[in-house]
Coordinates of C-alpha atoms in Angstrom, one line a residue:
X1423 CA 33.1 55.1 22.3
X1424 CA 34.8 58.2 24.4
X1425 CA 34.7 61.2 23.0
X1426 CA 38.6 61.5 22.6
X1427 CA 39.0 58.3 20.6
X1428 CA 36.9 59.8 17.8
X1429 CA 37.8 61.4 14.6
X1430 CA 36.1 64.7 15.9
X1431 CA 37.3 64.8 19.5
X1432 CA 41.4 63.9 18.0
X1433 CA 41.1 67.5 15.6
X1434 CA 38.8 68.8 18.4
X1435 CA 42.5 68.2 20.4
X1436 CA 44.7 68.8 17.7
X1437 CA 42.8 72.6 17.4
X1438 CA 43.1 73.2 20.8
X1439 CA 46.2 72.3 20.7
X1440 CA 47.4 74.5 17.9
X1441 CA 45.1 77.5 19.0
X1442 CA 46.8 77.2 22.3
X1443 CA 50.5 76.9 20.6
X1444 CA 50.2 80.3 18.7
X1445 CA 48.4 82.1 21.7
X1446 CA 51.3 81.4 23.8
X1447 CA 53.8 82.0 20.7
X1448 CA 51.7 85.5 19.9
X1449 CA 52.1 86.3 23.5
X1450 CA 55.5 86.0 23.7
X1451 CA 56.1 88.3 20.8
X1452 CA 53.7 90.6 22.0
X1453 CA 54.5 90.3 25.5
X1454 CA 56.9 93.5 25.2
X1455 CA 54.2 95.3 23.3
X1456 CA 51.7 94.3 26.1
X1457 CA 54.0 95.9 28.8
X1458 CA 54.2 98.9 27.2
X1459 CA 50.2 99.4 26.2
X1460 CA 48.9 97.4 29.1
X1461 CA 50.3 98.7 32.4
X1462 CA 47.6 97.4 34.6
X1463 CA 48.3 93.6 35.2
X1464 CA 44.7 92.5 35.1
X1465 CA 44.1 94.1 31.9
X1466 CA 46.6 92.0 30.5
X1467 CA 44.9 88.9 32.2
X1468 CA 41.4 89.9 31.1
X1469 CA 42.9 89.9 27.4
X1470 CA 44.4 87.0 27.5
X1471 CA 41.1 85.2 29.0
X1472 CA 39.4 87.0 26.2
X1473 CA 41.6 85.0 23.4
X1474 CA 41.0 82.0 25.0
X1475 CA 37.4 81.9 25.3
X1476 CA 37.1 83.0 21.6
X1477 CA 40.0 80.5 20.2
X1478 CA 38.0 77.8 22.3
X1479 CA 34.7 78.7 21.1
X1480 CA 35.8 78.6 17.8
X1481 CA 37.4 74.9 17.9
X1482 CA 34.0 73.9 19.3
X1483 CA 31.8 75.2 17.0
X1484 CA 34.2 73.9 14.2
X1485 CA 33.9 70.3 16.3
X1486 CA 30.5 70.1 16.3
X1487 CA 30.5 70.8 12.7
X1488 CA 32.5 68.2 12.2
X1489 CA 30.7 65.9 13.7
X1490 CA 27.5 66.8 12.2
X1491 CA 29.5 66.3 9.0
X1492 CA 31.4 63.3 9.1
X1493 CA 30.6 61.9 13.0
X1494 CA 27.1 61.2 12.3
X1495 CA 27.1 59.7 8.7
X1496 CA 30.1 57.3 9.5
X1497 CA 28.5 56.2 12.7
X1498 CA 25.1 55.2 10.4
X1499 CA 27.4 53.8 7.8
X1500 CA 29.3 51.8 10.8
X1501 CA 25.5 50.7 12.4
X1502 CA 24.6 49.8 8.7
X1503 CA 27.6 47.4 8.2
X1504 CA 26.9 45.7 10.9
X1505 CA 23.4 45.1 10.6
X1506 CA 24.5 44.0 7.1
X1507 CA 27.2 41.3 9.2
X1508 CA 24.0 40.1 11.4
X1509 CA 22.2 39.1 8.1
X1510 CA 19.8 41.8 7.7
X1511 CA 20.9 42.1 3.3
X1512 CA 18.0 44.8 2.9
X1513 CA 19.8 47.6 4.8
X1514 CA 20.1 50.8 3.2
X1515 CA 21.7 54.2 4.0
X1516 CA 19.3 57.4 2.7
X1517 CA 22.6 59.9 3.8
X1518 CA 22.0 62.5 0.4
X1519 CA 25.4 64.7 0.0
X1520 CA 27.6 65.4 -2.5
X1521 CA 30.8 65.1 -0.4
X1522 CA 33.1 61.5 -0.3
X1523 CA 30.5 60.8 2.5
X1524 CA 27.6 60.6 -0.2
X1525 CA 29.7 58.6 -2.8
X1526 CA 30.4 55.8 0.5
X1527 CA 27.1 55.7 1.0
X1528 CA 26.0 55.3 -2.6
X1529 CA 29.1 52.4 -3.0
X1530 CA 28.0 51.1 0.0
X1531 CA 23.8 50.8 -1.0
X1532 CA 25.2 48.8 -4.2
X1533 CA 27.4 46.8 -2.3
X1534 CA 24.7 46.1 0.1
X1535 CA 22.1 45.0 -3.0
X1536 CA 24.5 43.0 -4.8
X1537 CA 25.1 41.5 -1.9
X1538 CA 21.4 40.7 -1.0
X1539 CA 20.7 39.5 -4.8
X1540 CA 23.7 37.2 -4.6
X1541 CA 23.1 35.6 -0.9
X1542 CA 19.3 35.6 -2.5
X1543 CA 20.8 33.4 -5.2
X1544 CA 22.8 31.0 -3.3
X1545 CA 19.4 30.4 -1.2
X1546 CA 17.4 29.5 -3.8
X1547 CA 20.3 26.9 -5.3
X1548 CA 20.5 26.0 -2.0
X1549 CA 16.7 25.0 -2.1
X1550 CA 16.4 24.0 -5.2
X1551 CA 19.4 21.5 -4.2
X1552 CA 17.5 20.2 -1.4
X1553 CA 14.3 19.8 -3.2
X1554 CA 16.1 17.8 -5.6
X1555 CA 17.5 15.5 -2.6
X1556 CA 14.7 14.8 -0.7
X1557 CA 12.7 14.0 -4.1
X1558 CA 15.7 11.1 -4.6
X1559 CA 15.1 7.8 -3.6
X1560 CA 18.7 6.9 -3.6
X1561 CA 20.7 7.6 -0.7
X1562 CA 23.2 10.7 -1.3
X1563 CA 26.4 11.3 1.0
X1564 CA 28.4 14.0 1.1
X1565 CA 31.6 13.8 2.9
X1566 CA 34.5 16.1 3.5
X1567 CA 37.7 15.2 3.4
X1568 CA 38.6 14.3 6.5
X1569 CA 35.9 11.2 6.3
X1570 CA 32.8 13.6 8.2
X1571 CA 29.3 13.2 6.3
X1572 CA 28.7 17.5 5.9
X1573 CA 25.3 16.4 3.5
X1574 CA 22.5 13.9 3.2
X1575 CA 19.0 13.3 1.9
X1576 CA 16.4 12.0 4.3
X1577 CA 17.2 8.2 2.3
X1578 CA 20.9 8.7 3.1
X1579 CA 20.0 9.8 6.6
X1580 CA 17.8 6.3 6.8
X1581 CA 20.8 4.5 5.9
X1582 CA 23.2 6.5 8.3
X1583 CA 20.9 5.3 11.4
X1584 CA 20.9 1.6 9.9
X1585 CA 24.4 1.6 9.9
X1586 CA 25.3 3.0 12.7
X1587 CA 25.3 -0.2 15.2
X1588 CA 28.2 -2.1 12.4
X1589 CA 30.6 -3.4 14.5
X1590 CA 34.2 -2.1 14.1
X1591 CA 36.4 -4.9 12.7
X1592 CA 40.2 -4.3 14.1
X1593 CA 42.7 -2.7 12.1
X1594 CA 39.6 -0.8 10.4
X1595 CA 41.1 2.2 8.6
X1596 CA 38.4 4.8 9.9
X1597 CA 40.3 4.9 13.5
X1598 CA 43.1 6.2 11.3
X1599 CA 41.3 9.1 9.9
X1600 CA 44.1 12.3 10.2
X1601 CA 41.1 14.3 11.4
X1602 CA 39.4 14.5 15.2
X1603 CA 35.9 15.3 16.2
X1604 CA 36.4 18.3 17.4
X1605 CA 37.2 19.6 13.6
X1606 CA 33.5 18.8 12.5
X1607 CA 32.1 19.0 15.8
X1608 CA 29.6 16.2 15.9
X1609 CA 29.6 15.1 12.0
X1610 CA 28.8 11.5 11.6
X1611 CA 32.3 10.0 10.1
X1612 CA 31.8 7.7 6.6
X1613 CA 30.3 4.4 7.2
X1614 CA 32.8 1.3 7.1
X1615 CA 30.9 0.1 4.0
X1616 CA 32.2 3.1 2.3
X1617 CA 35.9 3.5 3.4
X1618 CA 37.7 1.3 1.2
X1619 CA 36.0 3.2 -1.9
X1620 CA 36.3 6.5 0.3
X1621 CA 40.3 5.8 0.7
X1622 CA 40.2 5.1 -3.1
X1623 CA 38.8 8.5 -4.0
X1624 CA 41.7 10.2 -1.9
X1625 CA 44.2 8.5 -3.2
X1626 CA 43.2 10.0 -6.8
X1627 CA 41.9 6.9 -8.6
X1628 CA 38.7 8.6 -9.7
X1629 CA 34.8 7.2 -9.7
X1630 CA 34.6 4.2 -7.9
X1631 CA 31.4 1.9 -8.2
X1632 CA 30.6 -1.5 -6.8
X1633 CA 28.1 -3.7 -5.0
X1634 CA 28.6 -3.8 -1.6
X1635 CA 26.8 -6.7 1.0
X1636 CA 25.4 -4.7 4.5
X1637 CA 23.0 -6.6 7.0
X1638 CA 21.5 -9.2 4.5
X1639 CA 21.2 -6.3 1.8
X1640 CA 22.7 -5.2 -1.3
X1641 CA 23.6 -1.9 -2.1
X1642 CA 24.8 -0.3 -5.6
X1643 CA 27.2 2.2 -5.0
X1644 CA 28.6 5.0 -7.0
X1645 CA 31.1 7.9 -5.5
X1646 CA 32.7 10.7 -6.9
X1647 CA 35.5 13.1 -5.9
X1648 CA 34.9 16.7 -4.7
X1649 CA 37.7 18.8 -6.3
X1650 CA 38.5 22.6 -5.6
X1651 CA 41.2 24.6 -7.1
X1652 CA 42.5 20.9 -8.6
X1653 CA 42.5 19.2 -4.7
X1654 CA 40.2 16.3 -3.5
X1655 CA 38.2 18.0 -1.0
X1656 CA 35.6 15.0 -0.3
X1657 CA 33.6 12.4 -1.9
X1658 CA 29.8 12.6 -2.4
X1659 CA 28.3 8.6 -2.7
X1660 CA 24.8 7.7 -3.9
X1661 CA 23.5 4.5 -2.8
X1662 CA 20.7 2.3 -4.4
X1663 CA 19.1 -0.6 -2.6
X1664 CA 19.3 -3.7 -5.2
X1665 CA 18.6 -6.0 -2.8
X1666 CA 15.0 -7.0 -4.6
X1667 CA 16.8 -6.7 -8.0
X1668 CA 19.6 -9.0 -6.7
X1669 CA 17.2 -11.6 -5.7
X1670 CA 15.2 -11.3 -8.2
X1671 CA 18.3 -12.1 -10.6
X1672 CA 19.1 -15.0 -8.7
X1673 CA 15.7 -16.4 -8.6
X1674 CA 16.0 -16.3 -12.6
X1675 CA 19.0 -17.8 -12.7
X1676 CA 18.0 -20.6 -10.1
X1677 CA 14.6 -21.0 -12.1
X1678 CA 16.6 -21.5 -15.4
X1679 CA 19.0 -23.9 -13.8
X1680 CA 16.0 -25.7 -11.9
X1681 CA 13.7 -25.8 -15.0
X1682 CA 16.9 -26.9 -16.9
X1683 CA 17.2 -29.9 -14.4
X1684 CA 13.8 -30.9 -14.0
X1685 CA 12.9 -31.3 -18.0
X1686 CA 16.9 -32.8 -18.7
X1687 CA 16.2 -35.8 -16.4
X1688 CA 12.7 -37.0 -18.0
X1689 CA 14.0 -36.0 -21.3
X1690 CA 17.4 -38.4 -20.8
X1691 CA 15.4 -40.9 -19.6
X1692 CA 13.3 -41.1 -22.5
X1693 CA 15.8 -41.0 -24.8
X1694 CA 17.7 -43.6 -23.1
X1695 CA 15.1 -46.2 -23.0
X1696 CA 13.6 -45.2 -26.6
X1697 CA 17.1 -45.7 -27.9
X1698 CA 17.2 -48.9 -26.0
X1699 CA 14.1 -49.8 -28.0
X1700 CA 15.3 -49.0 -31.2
X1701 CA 18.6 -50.9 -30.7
X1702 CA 16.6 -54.0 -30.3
X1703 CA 17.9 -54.4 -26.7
X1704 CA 14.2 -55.6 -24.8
X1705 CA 14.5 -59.5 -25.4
X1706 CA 10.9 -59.7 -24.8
X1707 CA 7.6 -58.3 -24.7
X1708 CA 7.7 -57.8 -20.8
X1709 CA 10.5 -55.7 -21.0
X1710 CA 9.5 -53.8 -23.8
X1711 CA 6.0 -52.9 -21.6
X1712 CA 9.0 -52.4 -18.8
X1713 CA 10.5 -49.7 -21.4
X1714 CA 7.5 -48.2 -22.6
X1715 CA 6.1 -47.8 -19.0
X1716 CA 9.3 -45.8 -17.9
X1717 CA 8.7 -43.7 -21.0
X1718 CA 5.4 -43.0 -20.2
X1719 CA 5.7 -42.3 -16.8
X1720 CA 8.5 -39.7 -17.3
X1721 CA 6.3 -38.1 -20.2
X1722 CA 3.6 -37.5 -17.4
X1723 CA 6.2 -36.2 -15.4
X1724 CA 7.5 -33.4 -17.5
X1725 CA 4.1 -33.1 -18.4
X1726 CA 2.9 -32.2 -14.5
X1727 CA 6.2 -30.1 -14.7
X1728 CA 4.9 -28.0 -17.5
X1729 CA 1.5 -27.8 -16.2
X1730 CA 2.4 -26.3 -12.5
X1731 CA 4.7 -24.1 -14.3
X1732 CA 2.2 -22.5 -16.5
X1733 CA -0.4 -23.0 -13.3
X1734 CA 1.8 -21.0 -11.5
X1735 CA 2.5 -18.2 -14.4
X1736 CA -0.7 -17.7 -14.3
X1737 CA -0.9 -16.9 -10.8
X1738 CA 1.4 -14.6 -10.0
X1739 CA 0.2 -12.7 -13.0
X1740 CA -3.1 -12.3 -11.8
X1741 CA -5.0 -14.3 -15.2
X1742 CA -6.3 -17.6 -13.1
X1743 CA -9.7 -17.8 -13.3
X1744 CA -10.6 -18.1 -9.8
X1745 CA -14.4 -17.9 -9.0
X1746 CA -15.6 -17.3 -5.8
X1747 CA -18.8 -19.1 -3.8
X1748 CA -19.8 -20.5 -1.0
X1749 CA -17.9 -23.9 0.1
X1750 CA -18.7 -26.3 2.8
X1751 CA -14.7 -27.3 3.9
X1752 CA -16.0 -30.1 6.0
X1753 CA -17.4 -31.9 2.9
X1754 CA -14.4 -31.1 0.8
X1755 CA -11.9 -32.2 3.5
X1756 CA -13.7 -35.9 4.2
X1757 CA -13.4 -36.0 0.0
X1758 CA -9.7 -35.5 -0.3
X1759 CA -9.2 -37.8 3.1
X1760 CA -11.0 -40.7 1.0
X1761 CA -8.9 -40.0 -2.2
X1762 CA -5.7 -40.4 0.2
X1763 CA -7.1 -43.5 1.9
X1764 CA -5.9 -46.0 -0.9
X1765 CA -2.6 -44.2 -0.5
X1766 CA -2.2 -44.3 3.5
X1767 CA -3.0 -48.2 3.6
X1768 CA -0.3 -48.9 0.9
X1769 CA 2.5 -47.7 3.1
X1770 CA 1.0 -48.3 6.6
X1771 CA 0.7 -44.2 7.2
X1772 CA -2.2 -43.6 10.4
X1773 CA -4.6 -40.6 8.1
X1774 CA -7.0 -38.7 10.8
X1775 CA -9.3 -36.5 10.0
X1776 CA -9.8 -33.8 12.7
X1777 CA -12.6 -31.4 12.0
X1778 CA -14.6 -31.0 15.2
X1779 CA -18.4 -30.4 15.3
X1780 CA -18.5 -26.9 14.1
X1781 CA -20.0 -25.9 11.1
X1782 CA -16.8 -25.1 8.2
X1783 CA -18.6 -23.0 5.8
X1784 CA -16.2 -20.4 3.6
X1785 CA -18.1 -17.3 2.6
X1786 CA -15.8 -16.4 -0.9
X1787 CA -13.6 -19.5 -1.4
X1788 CA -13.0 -21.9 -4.8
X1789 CA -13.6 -25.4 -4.1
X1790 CA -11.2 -26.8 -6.9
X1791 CA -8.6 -24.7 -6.5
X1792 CA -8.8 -25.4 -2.4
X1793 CA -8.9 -29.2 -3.1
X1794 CA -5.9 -28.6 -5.0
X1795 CA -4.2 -27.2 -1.8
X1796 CA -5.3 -29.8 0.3
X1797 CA -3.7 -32.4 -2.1
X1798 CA -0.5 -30.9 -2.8
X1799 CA -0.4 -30.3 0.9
X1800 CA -0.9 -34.0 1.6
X1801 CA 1.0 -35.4 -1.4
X1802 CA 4.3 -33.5 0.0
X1803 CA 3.4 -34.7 3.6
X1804 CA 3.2 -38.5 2.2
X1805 CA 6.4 -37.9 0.4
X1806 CA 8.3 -36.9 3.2
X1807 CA 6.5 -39.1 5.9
X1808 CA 8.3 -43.2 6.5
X1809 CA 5.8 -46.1 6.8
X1810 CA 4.0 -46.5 10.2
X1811 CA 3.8 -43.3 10.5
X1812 CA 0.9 -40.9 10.8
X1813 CA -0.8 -37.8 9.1
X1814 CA -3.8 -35.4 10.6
X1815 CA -6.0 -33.3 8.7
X1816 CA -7.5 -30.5 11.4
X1817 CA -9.8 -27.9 10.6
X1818 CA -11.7 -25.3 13.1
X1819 CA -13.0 -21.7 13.3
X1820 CA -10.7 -19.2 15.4
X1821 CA -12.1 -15.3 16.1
X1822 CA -9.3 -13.0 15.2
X1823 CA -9.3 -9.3 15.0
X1824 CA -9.8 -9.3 11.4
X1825 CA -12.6 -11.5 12.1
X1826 CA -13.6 -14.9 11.8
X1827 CA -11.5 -17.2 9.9
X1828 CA -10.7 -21.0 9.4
X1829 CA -7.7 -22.5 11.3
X1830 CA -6.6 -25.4 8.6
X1831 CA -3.3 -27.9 9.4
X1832 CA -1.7 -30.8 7.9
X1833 CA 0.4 -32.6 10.4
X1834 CA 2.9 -35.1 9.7
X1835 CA 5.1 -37.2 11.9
X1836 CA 7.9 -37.1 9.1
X1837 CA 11.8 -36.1 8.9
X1838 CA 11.1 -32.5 9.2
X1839 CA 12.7 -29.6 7.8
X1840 CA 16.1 -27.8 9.4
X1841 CA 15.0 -24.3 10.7
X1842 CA 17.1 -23.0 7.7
X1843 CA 15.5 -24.3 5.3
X1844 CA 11.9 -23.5 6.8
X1845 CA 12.1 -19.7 5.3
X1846 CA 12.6 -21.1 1.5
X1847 CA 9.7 -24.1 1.5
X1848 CA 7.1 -22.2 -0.1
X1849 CA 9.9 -20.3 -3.2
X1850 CA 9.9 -22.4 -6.7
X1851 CA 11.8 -25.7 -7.0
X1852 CA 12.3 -26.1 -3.3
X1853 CA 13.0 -29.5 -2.1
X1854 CA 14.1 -30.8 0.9
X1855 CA 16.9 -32.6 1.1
X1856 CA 16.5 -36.0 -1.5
X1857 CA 17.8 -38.2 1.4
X1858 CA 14.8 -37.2 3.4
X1859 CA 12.3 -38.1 0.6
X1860 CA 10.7 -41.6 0.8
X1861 CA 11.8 -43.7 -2.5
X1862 CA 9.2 -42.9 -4.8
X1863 CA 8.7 -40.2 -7.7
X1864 CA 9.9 -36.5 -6.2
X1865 CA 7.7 -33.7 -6.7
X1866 CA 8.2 -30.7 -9.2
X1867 CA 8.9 -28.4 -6.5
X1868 CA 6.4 -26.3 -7.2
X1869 CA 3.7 -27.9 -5.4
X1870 CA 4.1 -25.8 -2.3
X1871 CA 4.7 -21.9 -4.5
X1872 CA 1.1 -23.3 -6.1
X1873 CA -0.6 -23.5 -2.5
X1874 CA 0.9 -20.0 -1.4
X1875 CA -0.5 -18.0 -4.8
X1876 CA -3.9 -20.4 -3.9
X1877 CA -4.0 -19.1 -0.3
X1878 CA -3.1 -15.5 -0.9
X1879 CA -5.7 -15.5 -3.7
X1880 CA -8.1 -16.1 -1.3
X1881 CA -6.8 -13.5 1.1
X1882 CA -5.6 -15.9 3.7
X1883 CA -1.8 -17.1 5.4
X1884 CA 0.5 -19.7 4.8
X1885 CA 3.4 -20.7 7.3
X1886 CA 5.0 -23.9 8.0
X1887 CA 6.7 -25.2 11.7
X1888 CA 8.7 -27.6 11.6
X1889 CA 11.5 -29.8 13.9
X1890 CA 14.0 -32.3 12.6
X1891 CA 12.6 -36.0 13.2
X1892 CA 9.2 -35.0 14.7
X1893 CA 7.4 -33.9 11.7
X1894 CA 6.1 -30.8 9.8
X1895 CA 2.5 -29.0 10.0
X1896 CA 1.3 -26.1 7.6
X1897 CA -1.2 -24.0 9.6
X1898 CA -3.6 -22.3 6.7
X1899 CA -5.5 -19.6 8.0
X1900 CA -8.5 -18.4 5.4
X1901 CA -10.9 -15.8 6.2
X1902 CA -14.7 -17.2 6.5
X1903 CA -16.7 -14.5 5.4
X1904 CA -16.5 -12.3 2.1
X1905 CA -13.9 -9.6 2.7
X1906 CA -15.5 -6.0 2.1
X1907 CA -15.4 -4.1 -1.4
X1908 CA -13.8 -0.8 -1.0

């Protein structure tokens, strides 16, 4: 800063200035007086240089006292300010007078510590705040109120990315926004999910809460308005994946509604032809062993209902006794091939057995319960498989990275399954479709949920292939030796 432009160097000026005024008006007044005392001109000069040098010396001695004064404190109090500006809260000024100079700096020290305490305080909210969000496992969004996320949790943040690839339906109200980039610089904007409840907000009609449907996934939403000074300012939405819940809640439902089905058919049935009993209406004793029959064979229906459902309970709870020795699979699979035999003669069906000259030994398996597999395996494949047509057993060891393990299928030449449906076979009550099914007594629908639990109990995989009028095979892969204790 020139020296001029200061406080010192304008009265430095002014003093001059004034000095110079009254010499000049002295020496006019004087300047008769002069003439008469001073005959020699260069006296007169030599006085006059005289004044000057003393009236100048004067207003520089008083300038530099000045700005030892008031110069130098307000220059420290101008440097403190603005290191105070650049963030640095914990400057202090040590100036000790008792002038105005003292008192600003005094003013200044408190203003500076309130200052620090109070930007001190708005950190640690401002920490705790995030602590708090990153500890959520919801998804939080803040947005202002032109539609531009200003906040998020690393959930939220997740879900931003996810989003992000939606594809923009026409006519979507976020190209409408009143607001352009460049006013939040490169803010993510609200997701389209969101801007129907995000409108809602703005137009005043308070909390807003709903399920919404994104990619296959369900999402509980709940947003709330930002208000300052009485105005909506933004919206801040938290987001909770109910996806598992939803399914869950369906699964219920559908098992109620499948259960329900399952028992009401055996149960009408017997009822029917008991009633028919009672009423008298079998006109002989053949058709009264016709009656009873029917009666008995849906009783062990519901009763093979009500056994794979308590099976299963069992199961996925973790109470099945379950265990674990060695198992030759090559005897057990030529076993259940000679219980089918009877079966595959009956309806013309061509049953191989497949199983190679390998030894198939299972380290940690249960023979019963891997019978059981086998049989529900086959039963569904006979079920779903037309006469003349033709079922393999395989079996054979296969070195994988997790080590060795035993390659199992069940191959059938029947309808097959739609690639839809392929997904769902192994959920409770599946069925294919009852047009597909070979006219004799449909499953439960649990036969294939029983094998999965069996097979993951053992620590193996499950998974089924499948093509529409070339036939289905379930490929079983179960490790061969006892898996590690850890």
């Amino acid at each position: 800063m020139r020296f001029w432009r200061t406080l010192v160097g304008k009265l430095w000026i002014t003093i001059i200035c004034l000095v110079a005024f009254i010499l000049l008006s002295m020496g006019l007044f004087l300047l008769p007086y002069i003439d008469t005392n001073f005959t020699n001109p260069g006296a007169v000069k030599q006085l006059f240089v005289i004044v000057g040098m003393i009236g100048f010396s004067l207003t520089t001695f008083f300038a530099l006292f000045l700005f030892t004064k008031i110069t130098q404190p307000m220059q420290r109090l101008i440097q403190a300010a603005d290191s105070v500006r650049k963030g640095k809260y914990d400057t202090r000024l040590s100036l000790r007078t008792s002038d105005e100079i003292g008192v600003l700096s005094n003013t200044f020290n408190h203003m500076a510590e309130e200052l620090e305490r109070t930007i001190r305080s708005l950190n640690h909210e401002k920490e705790h705040l995030s602590s708090v969000l990153r500890s959520m496992n919801d998804a939080v969004i803040t947005l202002d109120g032109n539609g531009y996320v200003i906040l998020t949790n690393p959930p939220g943040d997740r879900m931003l990315q996810m989003w992000g690839d939606l594809p923009e339906e026409e006519g979507d109200p976020a190209k409408g926004s009143p607001s352009s980039p460049s006013d939040s610089g490169n803010a993510a904007k609200v997701p389209r999910p969101l801007m129907e409840m995000f409108h809602r907000i703005l137009a005043q009609e308070g909390d807003q809460s709903m399920n919404i449907h994104v990619k296959k996934g369900v999402w509980s939403v709940h947003m709330a308005p930002l208000t300052s000074d009485g105005e909506i300012r933004g919206a801040v939405a938290v987001l909770r994946d109910v996806t598992e819940e939803v399914r869950l809640e369906k699964m219920r439902r559908d098992f109620v509604a499948n259960v329900s089905h399952e028992i009401r058919t055996p149960l009408s049935m017997m009822q029917g032809y008991s009633e028919a009993l009672l009423d008298g209406m079998a006109t002989s004793p053949e058709e009264s062993a016709e009656l009873v029959q029917v009666i008995h064979d849906e009783s062990l229906r519901m009763g093979r209902l009500v056994r794979d459902l308590l099976d299963l309970a069992r199961m996925e709870a973790g109470h099945t006794d379950m265990p674990m020795r060695d198992v030759d699979f090559r005897e057990l699979a030529e076993r259940v091939y000679r219980k089918f035999l009877v079966r595959a003669k009956d309806h013309e069906i061509a049953l191989r057995l497949e199983l190679g000259e390998s030894r198939l030994l299972l380290a940690h398996a249960n023979e019963d319960r891997l019978e059981q597999v086998l049989t529900n395996l086959l039963d569904n494949a006979f079920r779903h498989t037309p006469d003349g047509g033709e079922i393999v057993i395989g079996a054979h060891r296969e070195t994988r990275r997790e080590g060795p393990a035993l390659h199992v299928s069940v191959r059938d030449s029947g309808v097959g399954i739609p690639a839809d449906d392929l997904p769902f076979v192994f959920e409770r009550f599946y069925k294919a479709d009852k047009a597909r099914v070979r006219g004799e007594s449909g499953g439960t629908g649990l036969g294939l949920s029983i094998v999965k639990n069996i097979v993951d109990a053992h620590g193996g995989t499950i998974h089924a292939e499948s093509e529409l009028g070339k036939g289905t095979v379930f490929h079983l892969l179960l490790p061969v030796e006892k898996p590690q204790e850890r």
